[in-house]
Coordinates of C-alpha atoms and ligand atoms in Angstrom, one line a residue:
Chain A
M43 CA -36.0 13.0 -5.7
R44 CA -34.8 10.1 -7.8
I45 CA -31.1 9.8 -7.3
V46 CA -28.5 7.4 -8.8
A47 CA -25.2 6.8 -7.1
C48 CA -22.4 5.3 -9.3
I49 CA -20.2 2.7 -7.6
K50 CA -17.3 0.6 -8.8
A51 CA -16.2 -2.8 -7.5
V52 CA -12.4 -2.8 -7.2
P53 CA -9.8 -5.4 -6.1
Q54 CA -8.6 -5.1 -2.5
E55 CA -5.1 -3.6 -2.8
Q56 CA -3.6 -5.6 0.1
D57 CA -4.5 -8.8 -1.8
I58 CA -2.7 -7.8 -5.0
A59 CA 0.5 -9.8 -5.1
V60 CA 3.6 -8.4 -6.8
A61 CA 5.7 -11.0 -8.5
P62 CA 9.5 -10.8 -8.7
D63 CA 9.3 -9.6 -12.3
R64 CA 7.2 -6.7 -10.8
S65 CA 4.0 -7.9 -12.6
L66 CA 0.8 -7.9 -10.6
D67 CA -1.2 -11.0 -9.6
L68 CA -4.9 -10.1 -9.0
S69 CA -6.1 -13.7 -9.0
R70 CA -6.3 -13.9 -5.2
A71 CA -7.7 -10.5 -4.7
G72 CA -11.0 -10.1 -3.0
W73 CA -13.3 -7.3 -4.3
K74 CA -14.8 -4.4 -2.5
V75 CA -16.7 -1.2 -3.3
G76 CA -14.4 1.7 -3.9
A77 CA -14.0 3.6 -0.6
Y78 CA -14.8 7.0 -2.1
D79 CA -17.9 5.8 -4.0
L80 CA -19.5 5.3 -0.6
N81 CA -19.4 9.1 0.0
A82 CA -21.7 9.3 -3.1
V83 CA -24.0 6.7 -1.7
E84 CA -24.1 8.5 1.7
A85 CA -24.8 11.9 0.1
G86 CA -27.7 10.4 -1.8
R87 CA -29.1 8.7 1.2
R88 CA -29.0 11.9 3.2
I89 CA -30.9 13.8 0.6
V90 CA -33.5 11.0 0.3
E91 CA -33.9 11.0 4.1
K92 CA -34.5 14.7 4.0
V93 CA -36.7 15.3 1.0
G94 CA -38.0 11.8 0.2
G95 CA -37.5 9.8 -2.9
E96 CA -35.4 6.9 -4.0
L97 CA -31.6 6.0 -4.2
I98 CA -30.5 3.6 -6.9
G99 CA -27.0 2.2 -7.1
L100 CA -25.5 1.8 -10.6
S101 CA -22.3 -0.1 -11.3
V102 CA -20.5 -1.3 -14.5
G103 CA -18.3 -4.2 -13.8
G104 CA -17.3 -7.8 -14.4
D105 CA -17.6 -11.1 -12.4
A106 CA -17.1 -9.5 -9.0
L107 CA -20.6 -8.0 -9.3
S108 CA -22.3 -11.3 -9.9
G109 CA -21.7 -12.4 -6.3
T110 CA -24.3 -11.7 -3.7
K111 CA -21.7 -10.7 -1.1
L112 CA -20.6 -7.5 -2.8
R113 CA -24.2 -6.7 -3.9
K114 CA -25.4 -7.0 -0.3
D115 CA -22.6 -4.9 0.9
V116 CA -23.4 -1.9 -1.3
L117 CA -27.2 -2.4 -0.8
S118 CA -26.7 -2.3 3.0
R119 CA -25.1 1.2 2.8
G120 CA -28.4 2.8 2.1
L121 CA -29.4 2.0 -1.5
D122 CA -33.0 1.1 -2.3
S123 CA -32.0 -1.0 -5.4
L124 CA -29.0 -1.8 -7.5
V125 CA -28.6 -1.9 -11.3
V126 CA -25.6 -3.9 -12.5
V127 CA -24.2 -3.4 -16.0
A128 CA -22.0 -6.1 -17.4
G129 CA -18.8 -4.5 -18.6
D130 CA -15.0 -4.5 -18.4
P131 CA -13.9 -3.0 -15.0
S132 CA -10.6 -1.9 -16.5
A133 CA -12.4 0.1 -19.2
D134 CA -11.4 3.8 -19.7
S135 CA -13.4 6.8 -18.5
F136 CA -15.2 7.3 -21.8
Q137 CA -16.1 3.6 -22.2
T138 CA -17.4 3.5 -18.6
A139 CA -19.3 6.8 -18.9
S140 CA -20.9 5.7 -22.1
A141 CA -22.1 2.5 -20.5
L142 CA -23.4 4.4 -17.5
A143 CA -25.2 6.9 -19.8
A144 CA -26.9 4.1 -21.7
A145 CA -28.0 2.4 -18.5
L146 CA -29.3 5.7 -17.2
D147 CA -31.4 6.1 -20.3
G148 CA -33.2 3.0 -19.4
L149 CA -33.9 4.1 -15.8
G150 CA -36.4 6.9 -16.7
E151 CA -36.4 10.2 -15.1
V152 CA -33.4 10.8 -12.7
D153 CA -33.0 14.1 -10.9
L154 CA -29.4 13.7 -9.7
V155 CA -26.5 11.4 -10.5
L156 CA -23.8 11.3 -7.8
L157 CA -20.3 9.9 -8.2
G158 CA -17.3 9.5 -5.9
A159 CA -14.1 11.4 -5.9
G160 CA -12.3 8.7 -7.9
S161 CA -12.2 5.0 -8.4
A162 CA -9.6 3.1 -6.3
D163 CA -8.0 1.4 -9.3
R164 CA -7.9 4.2 -12.0
Y165 CA -8.5 7.3 -9.9
S166 CA -8.8 9.5 -13.0
Q167 CA -11.6 11.5 -11.4
Q168 CA -13.2 11.7 -14.8
V169 CA -16.1 9.3 -15.2
G170 CA -18.6 11.9 -13.7
N171 CA -17.2 14.7 -15.9
Q172 CA -17.6 12.6 -19.0
L173 CA -21.0 11.2 -18.0
G174 CA -22.4 14.7 -17.5
A175 CA -21.2 15.8 -20.9
L176 CA -22.7 12.7 -22.6
L177 CA -26.0 13.3 -20.8
G178 CA -25.9 17.1 -21.6
R179 CA -26.6 17.9 -17.9
P180 CA -25.0 20.5 -15.6
T181 CA -21.9 18.8 -14.2
L182 CA -19.4 19.6 -11.4
N183 CA -16.5 17.9 -9.7
Q184 CA -15.1 18.3 -6.2
V185 CA -18.4 19.0 -4.6
D186 CA -17.7 19.3 -0.9
D187 CA -21.2 20.2 0.4
L188 CA -24.7 20.1 -1.1
A189 CA -28.2 21.1 -0.1
V190 CA -31.5 20.9 -2.0
E191 CA -33.1 24.3 -2.4
G192 CA -36.4 23.9 -4.3
D193 CA -35.7 23.1 -7.9
H194 CA -31.9 23.4 -7.7
L195 CA -29.0 22.5 -5.5
R196 CA -26.6 24.9 -3.7
V197 CA -23.2 23.3 -3.6
R198 CA -19.7 24.2 -2.3
R199 CA -16.9 23.2 -4.6
L200 CA -13.3 22.9 -3.5
L201 CA -10.7 24.4 -5.8
E202 CA -7.0 24.5 -5.2
D203 CA -7.0 28.1 -3.7
A204 CA -10.6 28.9 -3.2
V205 CA -14.1 27.6 -2.5
Q206 CA -16.9 28.2 -5.0
V207 CA -20.5 28.5 -4.0
I208 CA -22.6 27.4 -7.0
D209 CA -26.3 26.9 -7.8
V210 CA -26.9 23.9 -9.9
P211 CA -30.1 23.4 -11.8
L212 CA -31.5 19.8 -11.8
P213 CA -31.2 17.3 -13.2
A214 CA -27.4 17.3 -12.6
V215 CA -24.3 15.1 -12.4
L216 CA -22.0 15.7 -9.4
S217 CA -18.8 14.1 -8.3
V218 CA -18.3 14.6 -4.6
T219 CA -15.1 14.8 -2.4
S220 CA -14.1 12.1 0.1
G221 CA -14.4 14.7 2.9
L222 CA -18.1 15.5 2.2
N223 CA -19.4 13.0 4.7
S224 CA -18.6 9.8 6.7
P225 CA -20.3 6.8 5.0
R226 CA -22.4 4.8 7.5
I227 CA -21.3 1.4 8.6
A228 CA -24.0 -1.1 7.9
G229 CA -25.6 -2.9 10.9
M230 CA -26.9 -6.4 11.1
K231 CA -30.4 -5.2 10.3
D232 CA -29.2 -3.3 7.2
I233 CA -27.3 -6.4 5.9
L234 CA -30.4 -8.6 6.4
A235 CA -32.6 -6.1 4.6
A236 CA -30.1 -5.8 1.8
G237 CA -30.7 -9.4 0.8
K238 CA -34.3 -8.5 0.0
K239 CA -33.7 -5.4 -2.1
P240 CA -34.1 -5.6 -5.9
V241 CA -31.1 -6.1 -8.2
C242 CA -31.5 -5.7 -11.9
E243 CA -29.0 -6.7 -14.5
V244 CA -28.8 -4.8 -17.8
A245 CA -26.6 -4.8 -20.9
A246 CA -25.0 -1.7 -22.3
A247 CA -22.7 -1.3 -25.3
M248 CA -19.3 0.2 -24.8
P249 CA -17.3 2.1 -27.4
G250 CA -13.7 1.2 -28.2
G251 CA -11.0 2.3 -25.8
S252 CA -8.8 5.4 -26.2
T253 CA -5.6 3.6 -25.2
R254 CA -3.9 0.2 -25.5
L255 CA -2.2 -1.1 -22.3
V256 CA 1.4 -1.8 -23.0
S257 CA 2.5 -2.8 -19.5
L258 CA 1.4 -2.8 -15.9
L259 CA 4.3 -3.1 -13.4
A260 CA 5.0 -2.3 -9.8
P261 CA 7.6 0.4 -9.3
E262 CA 11.1 -0.6 -8.2
Q263 CA 11.3 -0.9 -4.4
V264 CA 13.8 1.3 -2.6
D265 CA 16.1 -0.7 -0.2
R266 CA 15.5 0.3 3.4
G267 CA 17.3 -0.2 6.7
H268 CA 14.5 -2.0 8.5
V269 CA 15.8 -1.3 12.0
V270 CA 12.9 -1.6 14.4
V271 CA 13.1 -0.8 18.1
E272 CA 10.6 -1.5 20.9
G273 CA 10.6 -0.9 24.6
A274 CA 10.3 1.8 27.2
P275 CA 9.3 5.2 25.7
A276 CA 12.3 7.1 27.1
E277 CA 14.7 4.4 25.8
V278 CA 13.3 4.2 22.3
A279 CA 13.0 8.0 22.1
Q280 CA 16.7 8.1 23.0
Q281 CA 17.6 5.6 20.3
L282 CA 15.5 7.5 17.7
A283 CA 17.0 10.8 18.7
Q284 CA 20.5 9.4 18.2
F285 CA 19.6 8.0 14.8
L286 CA 18.0 11.4 13.7
K287 CA 21.1 13.3 14.9
S288 CA 23.3 11.0 12.9
L289 CA 21.6 12.1 9.6
Chain B
M93 CA 4.5 19.6 -38.3
T94 CA 2.9 18.5 -35.1
E95 CA 0.8 20.9 -33.2
A96 CA 0.4 20.6 -29.4
W97 CA -2.8 22.3 -28.2
I98 CA -3.4 23.4 -24.6
V99 CA -6.6 24.6 -23.0
V100 CA -6.0 26.9 -20.1
H101 CA -7.9 29.3 -17.8
D102 CA -5.0 30.9 -15.9
T103 CA -2.1 32.9 -17.4
D104 CA 0.8 31.7 -15.2
D105 CA -0.4 28.0 -15.2
G106 CA -1.0 28.4 -19.0
N107 CA 2.5 29.6 -19.7
A108 CA 3.9 26.8 -17.6
L109 CA 1.7 24.2 -19.5
A110 CA 2.8 25.8 -22.9
R111 CA 6.5 25.2 -21.9
S112 CA 5.7 21.6 -21.0
A113 CA 3.6 21.0 -24.1
R114 CA 6.5 22.2 -26.3
G115 CA 8.1 18.8 -25.7
L116 CA 5.2 17.2 -27.5
G117 CA 4.9 19.3 -30.7
D118 CA 6.8 21.8 -32.9
R119 CA 4.2 24.4 -32.4
V120 CA 2.1 25.2 -29.3
V121 CA -1.4 26.5 -29.8
A122 CA -3.4 27.7 -26.7
V123 CA -7.1 28.0 -26.2
S124 CA -7.2 30.6 -23.4
L125 CA -10.4 30.9 -21.4
G126 CA -10.3 34.3 -19.9
A127 CA -6.6 34.2 -19.4
G128 CA -5.5 36.4 -22.3
S129 CA -2.7 35.6 -24.7
L130 CA 0.3 33.5 -23.6
A131 CA 3.8 34.6 -24.2
D132 CA 5.1 31.0 -24.2
A133 CA 2.6 29.8 -26.8
D134 CA 3.0 30.3 -30.6
L135 CA -0.6 31.2 -31.0
S136 CA -3.3 32.0 -28.4
L137 CA -6.9 31.7 -29.3
T138 CA -8.4 33.9 -26.6
I139 CA -12.0 33.6 -25.5
D140 CA -13.4 36.3 -23.2
L141 CA -15.6 34.9 -20.5
A142 CA -19.1 36.2 -20.0
P143 CA -19.5 37.8 -16.6
G144 CA -20.1 35.2 -13.8
A145 CA -19.6 32.3 -16.2
L146 CA -17.7 29.2 -15.1
V147 CA -14.8 28.3 -17.4
E148 CA -16.3 24.8 -17.7
A149 CA -19.3 26.3 -19.4
Y150 CA -17.1 26.6 -22.5
A151 CA -16.3 22.9 -22.8
R152 CA -18.7 22.4 -25.7
P153 CA -17.6 25.4 -27.8
V154 CA -13.9 24.5 -27.1
A155 CA -14.4 21.0 -28.3
A156 CA -16.1 22.3 -31.4
L157 CA -13.1 24.7 -32.0
L158 CA -10.6 21.9 -31.5
A159 CA -12.5 19.7 -34.0
E160 CA -12.8 22.5 -36.5
R161 CA -9.1 23.3 -36.4
G162 CA -8.1 19.6 -36.6
A163 CA -6.3 19.3 -33.3
T164 CA -5.1 15.8 -32.6
L165 CA -3.1 16.4 -29.4
V166 CA -4.7 18.5 -26.6
V167 CA -3.1 19.0 -23.2
F168 CA -4.8 20.0 -19.9
G169 CA -3.5 20.6 -16.4
T170 CA -4.5 18.6 -13.4
D171 CA -6.2 21.4 -11.3
V172 CA -9.9 20.9 -10.5
R173 CA -11.3 23.1 -13.3
S174 CA -8.9 21.9 -16.0
R175 CA -9.8 18.3 -15.1
L176 CA -13.5 19.0 -15.5
L177 CA -12.8 20.8 -18.8
A178 CA -10.6 17.9 -20.0
G179 CA -13.3 15.3 -19.2
Q180 CA -16.1 17.3 -20.9
V181 CA -14.1 18.3 -24.0
A182 CA -12.9 14.7 -24.4
A183 CA -16.5 13.4 -24.1
H184 CA -17.7 15.9 -26.8
L185 CA -14.8 14.6 -29.0
G186 CA -15.8 11.0 -28.2
V187 CA -12.6 10.0 -26.4
S188 CA -11.3 9.4 -22.9
P189 CA -8.9 11.8 -21.3
V190 CA -5.6 10.1 -20.6
D191 CA -3.7 10.7 -17.4
V192 CA 0.0 11.3 -17.9
S193 CA 2.7 11.0 -15.2
G194 CA 5.5 10.7 -17.7
V195 CA 6.0 10.3 -21.5
V196 CA 7.8 7.2 -22.9
S197 CA 7.6 8.3 -26.6
T198 CA 5.8 10.8 -28.8
T199 CA 5.5 8.7 -32.0
P200 CA 3.7 6.5 -31.2
L201 CA 2.4 8.4 -28.2
V202 CA 3.2 6.2 -25.2
V203 CA 2.6 7.5 -21.7
M204 CA 2.6 6.4 -18.1
R205 CA 0.1 6.7 -15.3
S206 CA -0.2 5.4 -11.8
A207 CA -2.7 2.5 -11.2
F208 CA -4.1 0.7 -8.2
G209 CA -3.4 3.6 -5.9
G210 CA 0.3 3.7 -6.8
L211 CA 0.8 -0.1 -6.4
A212 CA 1.7 -0.1 -10.1
V213 CA 2.6 2.1 -13.1
A214 CA 0.6 1.5 -16.2
T215 CA 2.1 2.3 -19.6
D216 CA -0.5 3.1 -22.3
E217 CA -0.3 3.7 -26.0
V218 CA -2.8 6.4 -27.0
T219 CA -4.8 5.0 -29.9
A220 CA -7.7 7.5 -30.0
P221 CA -7.9 9.9 -33.0
V222 CA -7.5 12.8 -30.7
A223 CA -5.2 12.5 -27.7
V224 CA -6.6 14.4 -24.7
L225 CA -3.9 14.4 -22.1
V226 CA -4.2 15.4 -18.4
V227 CA -0.7 16.2 -17.4
G228 CA 0.5 16.5 -13.8
P229 CA 3.1 19.0 -12.7
G230 CA 6.6 17.6 -13.4
A231 CA 5.3 14.9 -15.8
L232 CA 6.8 16.7 -18.9
A233 CA 10.2 18.5 -18.8
P234 CA 9.5 22.1 -19.7
V235 CA 11.2 23.5 -22.8
D236 CA 12.3 27.1 -22.4
A237 CA 11.9 28.4 -25.9
A238 CA 10.1 31.7 -26.5
G239 CA 6.7 31.3 -28.2
E240 CA 5.7 33.4 -31.2
G241 CA 3.0 34.9 -29.0
S242 CA 0.4 35.5 -31.8
V243 CA -3.1 36.1 -30.8
E244 CA -6.5 35.5 -32.4
V245 CA -9.7 36.4 -30.7
V246 CA -12.4 33.8 -30.8
E247 CA -16.1 34.3 -30.0
A248 CA -17.8 31.6 -27.9
E249 CA -21.0 31.4 -26.0
P250 CA -21.1 29.6 -22.6
V251 CA -23.6 26.7 -22.3
P252 CA -26.1 27.6 -19.6
G253 CA -26.0 25.6 -16.4
P254 CA -24.4 26.0 -13.0
T255 CA -24.2 29.7 -11.8
L256 CA -21.5 31.0 -9.6
V257 CA -23.0 32.6 -6.4
E258 CA -19.7 33.6 -4.8
T259 CA -16.1 32.6 -4.4
L260 CA -14.7 32.3 -0.9
P261 CA -11.0 32.3 0.0
K262 CA -9.7 29.0 1.2
P263 CA -8.0 29.0 4.6
G264 CA -4.6 27.4 4.8
G265 CA -2.2 29.4 2.6
Q266 CA 0.3 28.0 0.2
V267 CA 3.1 25.6 1.2
D268 CA 5.9 24.1 -0.8
L269 CA 6.4 20.7 0.8
A270 CA 8.4 19.6 -2.3
A271 CA 11.2 22.0 -1.2
A272 CA 11.4 20.8 2.4
A273 CA 14.5 18.8 3.5
R274 CA 12.7 17.3 6.4
V275 CA 9.0 16.4 6.6
V276 CA 7.0 15.1 9.6
G277 CA 3.8 13.3 8.5
V278 CA 0.9 12.8 10.9
G279 CA -1.9 10.2 10.6
R280 CA -5.0 8.8 12.2
G281 CA -2.9 7.6 15.1
F282 CA -3.6 11.1 16.6
A283 CA -6.9 11.0 18.5
A284 CA -7.6 14.7 18.6
E285 CA -6.7 17.9 16.6
A286 CA -5.0 19.5 19.6
D287 CA -2.7 16.5 19.9
L288 CA -1.0 17.5 16.7
D289 CA 0.9 19.9 18.9
L290 CA 3.0 16.9 19.9
A291 CA 4.1 16.5 16.3
R292 CA 4.6 20.2 15.9
A293 CA 7.0 20.2 18.8
V294 CA 9.0 17.4 17.1
A295 CA 8.9 19.2 13.7
A296 CA 10.1 22.4 15.3
R297 CA 13.1 20.6 16.9
L298 CA 13.9 19.0 13.6
G299 CA 13.3 22.1 11.5
A300 CA 10.7 20.0 9.5
E301 CA 7.5 20.9 7.6
L302 CA 4.3 19.3 8.9
A303 CA 2.4 17.1 6.5
C304 CA -0.3 14.4 6.9
S305 CA -2.2 11.4 5.5
R306 CA -5.3 12.1 3.4
P307 CA -7.8 11.3 6.1
I308 CA -6.3 14.0 8.4
A309 CA -6.9 16.6 5.7
E310 CA -10.0 15.4 4.0
G311 CA -11.7 13.2 6.6
V312 CA -11.4 15.2 9.7
G313 CA -10.1 18.5 8.2
W314 CA -7.4 19.0 10.8
M315 CA -4.9 20.1 8.2
P316 CA -5.3 21.9 4.8
T317 CA -5.5 19.6 1.8
E318 CA -2.3 21.0 0.3
R319 CA -0.5 19.2 3.2
Y320 CA -1.5 15.6 2.5
L321 CA 1.0 13.3 0.9
G322 CA 0.3 10.5 -1.5
V323 CA -1.0 9.3 -4.9
S324 CA -3.7 12.0 -4.9
G325 CA -1.8 14.5 -2.8
A326 CA 1.6 16.0 -2.7
T327 CA 4.8 14.1 -3.5
V328 CA 7.9 14.8 -1.5
Q329 CA 11.6 13.7 -1.6
P330 CA 13.1 15.0 1.6
V331 CA 16.2 13.8 3.3
L332 CA 14.1 12.7 6.2
Y333 CA 10.4 11.6 6.3
L334 CA 9.1 10.9 9.8
A335 CA 5.7 9.2 9.7
I336 CA 3.8 9.3 13.1
G337 CA 0.6 7.3 13.5
I338 CA 0.4 6.5 9.8
S339 CA -0.3 2.9 8.8
G340 CA 1.6 3.1 5.5
Q341 CA -1.1 2.2 2.9
V342 CA 0.2 2.2 -0.7
Q343 CA -1.7 5.3 -1.6
H344 CA 0.2 7.2 1.1
L345 CA 3.6 5.6 0.5
V346 CA 3.8 6.6 -3.2
G347 CA 4.0 10.2 -2.1
V348 CA 7.0 9.6 0.2
N349 CA 8.9 6.6 -1.0
H350 CA 11.6 8.6 -2.7
S351 CA 12.6 10.1 0.6
K352 CA 16.2 9.4 1.4
V353 CA 15.4 8.1 4.9
I354 CA 12.1 7.0 6.2
V355 CA 11.4 6.8 10.0
A356 CA 8.1 5.5 11.5
I357 CA 6.5 5.7 14.9
N358 CA 3.5 3.4 15.2
K359 CA 2.0 1.4 18.1
D360 CA 1.2 -1.6 15.9
K361 CA 4.4 -3.6 15.1
N362 CA 2.7 -5.1 12.1
A363 CA 1.8 -1.8 10.5
P364 CA 2.9 -1.8 6.8
I365 CA 4.9 1.4 7.2
F366 CA 7.6 -0.6 9.0
Q367 CA 8.3 -2.6 5.8
H368 CA 9.2 0.7 4.2
A369 CA 11.2 2.3 7.0
D370 CA 14.9 2.6 7.7
F371 CA 14.2 3.1 11.3
G372 CA 11.0 2.2 13.1
V373 CA 9.8 2.8 16.7
V374 CA 7.0 0.5 17.9
G375 CA 5.3 2.6 20.6
D376 CA 2.5 4.9 21.6
L377 CA 3.0 8.3 20.1
Y378 CA 1.6 9.9 23.2
Q379 CA 4.5 8.5 25.2
V380 CA 7.2 8.5 22.5
L381 CA 6.8 12.1 21.2
P382 CA 7.3 14.0 24.5
A383 CA 10.3 11.8 25.3
L384 CA 11.6 12.4 21.8
V385 CA 11.3 16.2 22.2
D386 CA 13.3 15.9 25.4
A387 CA 16.0 13.8 23.7
L388 CA 16.5 16.0 20.7
Ligands
FAD206 C1 -8.3 6.3 -4.5 C2 -7.6 6.5 -3.2 C3 -6.7 7.5 -3.1 C4 -6.0 7.7 -1.9 N1 -5.1 8.7 -1.8 C5 -4.4 8.9 -0.7 C6 -3.3 9.8 -0.6 O1 -2.9 10.5 -1.6 N2 -2.7 10.0 0.6 C7 -3.0 9.2 1.7 O2 -2.4 9.4 2.8 N3 -4.0 8.4 1.7 C8 -4.7 8.2 0.5 N4 -5.8 7.3 0.5 C9 -6.2 6.7 1.8 C10 -5.4 5.5 2.2 O3 -5.9 4.3 1.5 C11 -5.4 5.2 3.7 O4 -6.7 5.1 4.1 C12 -4.8 6.4 4.5 O5 -3.5 6.7 4.0 C13 -4.6 5.9 5.9 O6 -4.3 7.1 6.7 P1 -3.6 6.8 8.1 O7 -2.4 6.0 8.0 O8 -3.4 8.2 8.7 O9 -4.8 6.1 9.0 P2 -4.9 4.6 9.4 O10 -4.7 3.7 8.3 O11 -6.1 4.5 10.2 O12 -3.6 4.3 10.4 C14 -3.5 4.9 11.6 C15 -2.2 4.2 12.2 O13 -2.0 4.8 13.5 C16 -1.5 3.8 14.4 N5 -1.8 4.3 15.7 C17 -3.0 4.4 16.3 N6 -2.9 5.0 17.6 C18 -1.6 5.2 17.8 C19 -0.8 5.7 18.8 N7 -1.4 6.1 20.0 N8 0.5 5.8 18.7 C20 1.1 5.3 17.6 N9 0.4 4.8 16.5 C21 -0.9 4.8 16.6 C22 -2.3 2.6 14.0 O14 -1.6 1.4 14.4 C23 -2.4 2.7 12.5 O15 -1.3 2.1 11.9 C24 -6.4 7.0 -0.7 C25 -7.4 6.0 -0.8 C26 -8.0 5.8 -2.0 C27 -9.1 4.7 -2.1
AMP207 N1 -17.3 1.0 -13.6 C1 -18.0 1.9 -12.9 N2 -19.3 1.7 -12.5 C2 -20.0 2.7 -11.8 N3 -19.4 3.8 -11.4 C3 -18.1 4.1 -11.7 C4 -17.3 3.1 -12.5 N4 -16.1 3.6 -12.6 C5 -16.1 4.8 -12.0 N5 -17.3 5.1 -11.4 C6 -17.7 6.3 -10.7 O1 -16.9 7.4 -11.1 C7 -16.1 7.9 -10.0 C8 -14.8 8.4 -10.6 O2 -14.1 7.3 -11.2 P1 -12.7 7.5 -12.0 O3 -13.0 8.5 -13.0 O4 -12.4 6.2 -12.5 O5 -11.7 8.0 -11.0 C9 -16.0 6.8 -9.0 O6 -15.8 7.3 -7.7 C10 -17.4 6.1 -9.2 O7 -18.4 6.8 -8.4

């Protein structure tokens, strides 16, 4: 099977500084691969390990993806190769899905496109839904389990109050949950091998956005007591119990 | 006259969405996928589902219907199926769905959404020719005006694709964490599922509901997903939130930071949760919790 896993580079939240005027400063933020995108990579790898084939990473993003560090990181998680599409990382779902669709067109036949539960910065859980519609392929979100059965996949999909068992004809576009699997941690060997895997850069046009950003501000902080106690368990438990009873 | 359209697949959720959408338009028109007519809408365009068809199989005909009727504002709910419908309908209309956690103004349409895992709130003006909004519960104040309740039956064919094999019940049952006055949250500081009994004992003493961080629900599956708190989970505003073995990442904190009092138990004195707590205990939960049960 030829599988594409879509991954997004996102700024590390703990490096995002909040200024006194509540604006965000991303200038010192390091970049990482979205945590939930790794579930898509892992799901793709497991299928390839089982039925054979190839797993290609596909990412639309800015400067962060030009560095070898991030490229090596995602390649070490089980991708065979990586396709990088130059584009605005803060683009909306339709813009991103359009760029992904254009890049997929250039990749030839692909049996399965996998996406994560949501990107760490936007978390709209929509890029996969839109991509599937643009490609005109069977599309599902919240896929919590999947198995190849001949020419189709059998998947479990988590709804709010029920679980659906669904047969999906291939080629298809699926967004998986973060509970589907535990992404592998790359070892030294994987990281070394990642440096030799092919990376290809492509251009794809993006349509205009559906919104205009008016402001981006951290929410107001609530004032807290900040009492912290430390010591023998019985003692701190006593202090805590007293505090709780005073409420 | 502005028309607010909604696309729904469940009668109760649909009526609730109709009441919310009334704040956005003078008239509410519903496209109802297998959910019949809606009393709280002015007009329901009802589509009967083919046996065994997924509601999402109607995304393309629904988009065509919306385009043909000149809809410029379309509202969807945030449940899994509505989200997929929203994304697909929007794609067929050539626009992006817009997440809405609050509305700033209706003309021009300016809405808020959470960004960077809850670290920030983004305010967006919708500039697309068709606004496709995905609206979370509580994001729009419901307007309790009776709808006209007119009905029009619309024929539509599902697009072939995924086929439903079976629907299984989901274990867990419904909880209303939002109504709880006290909530105890458990995180990855617990090493085994059975150890959650330590937290249950504390919760019982406090008369609190048990909740958790996302990895406890989605990663290891020790608690149902309805019980995790945060940007992608439930939001609570109890009088007391007690976080046990939770580090306090921003994605979790957004779900709890409107609690009146936050208390944390964590063995790492540098855990971020302490910066957001009124009362913090630095200690091993395996020692502190039994002692706490005794002391309460
Ligand atoms: C897009 C996105 C959305 C997300 N949405 C959510 C969300 O809605 N809700 C959510 O919760 N998370 C969410 N997350 C995940 C979030 O980033 C964190 O990974 C998660 O909240 C961490 O859970 P935790 O605190 O239980 O685990 P950890 O971060 O692993 O923390 C465990 C803590 O337990 C402490 N500990 C360990 N042993 C003991 C002991 N014996 N006694 C006392 N303390 C101990 C440790 O010091 C540590 O601080 C999201 C992530 C992403 C990328
Ligand atoms: N810029 C991007 N490049 C590649 N994949 C992306 C991009 N943005 C989002 N995705 C994928 O789409 C999923 C859902 O993202 P979102 O709709 O932004 O929450 C992510 O988990 C990724 O797998």
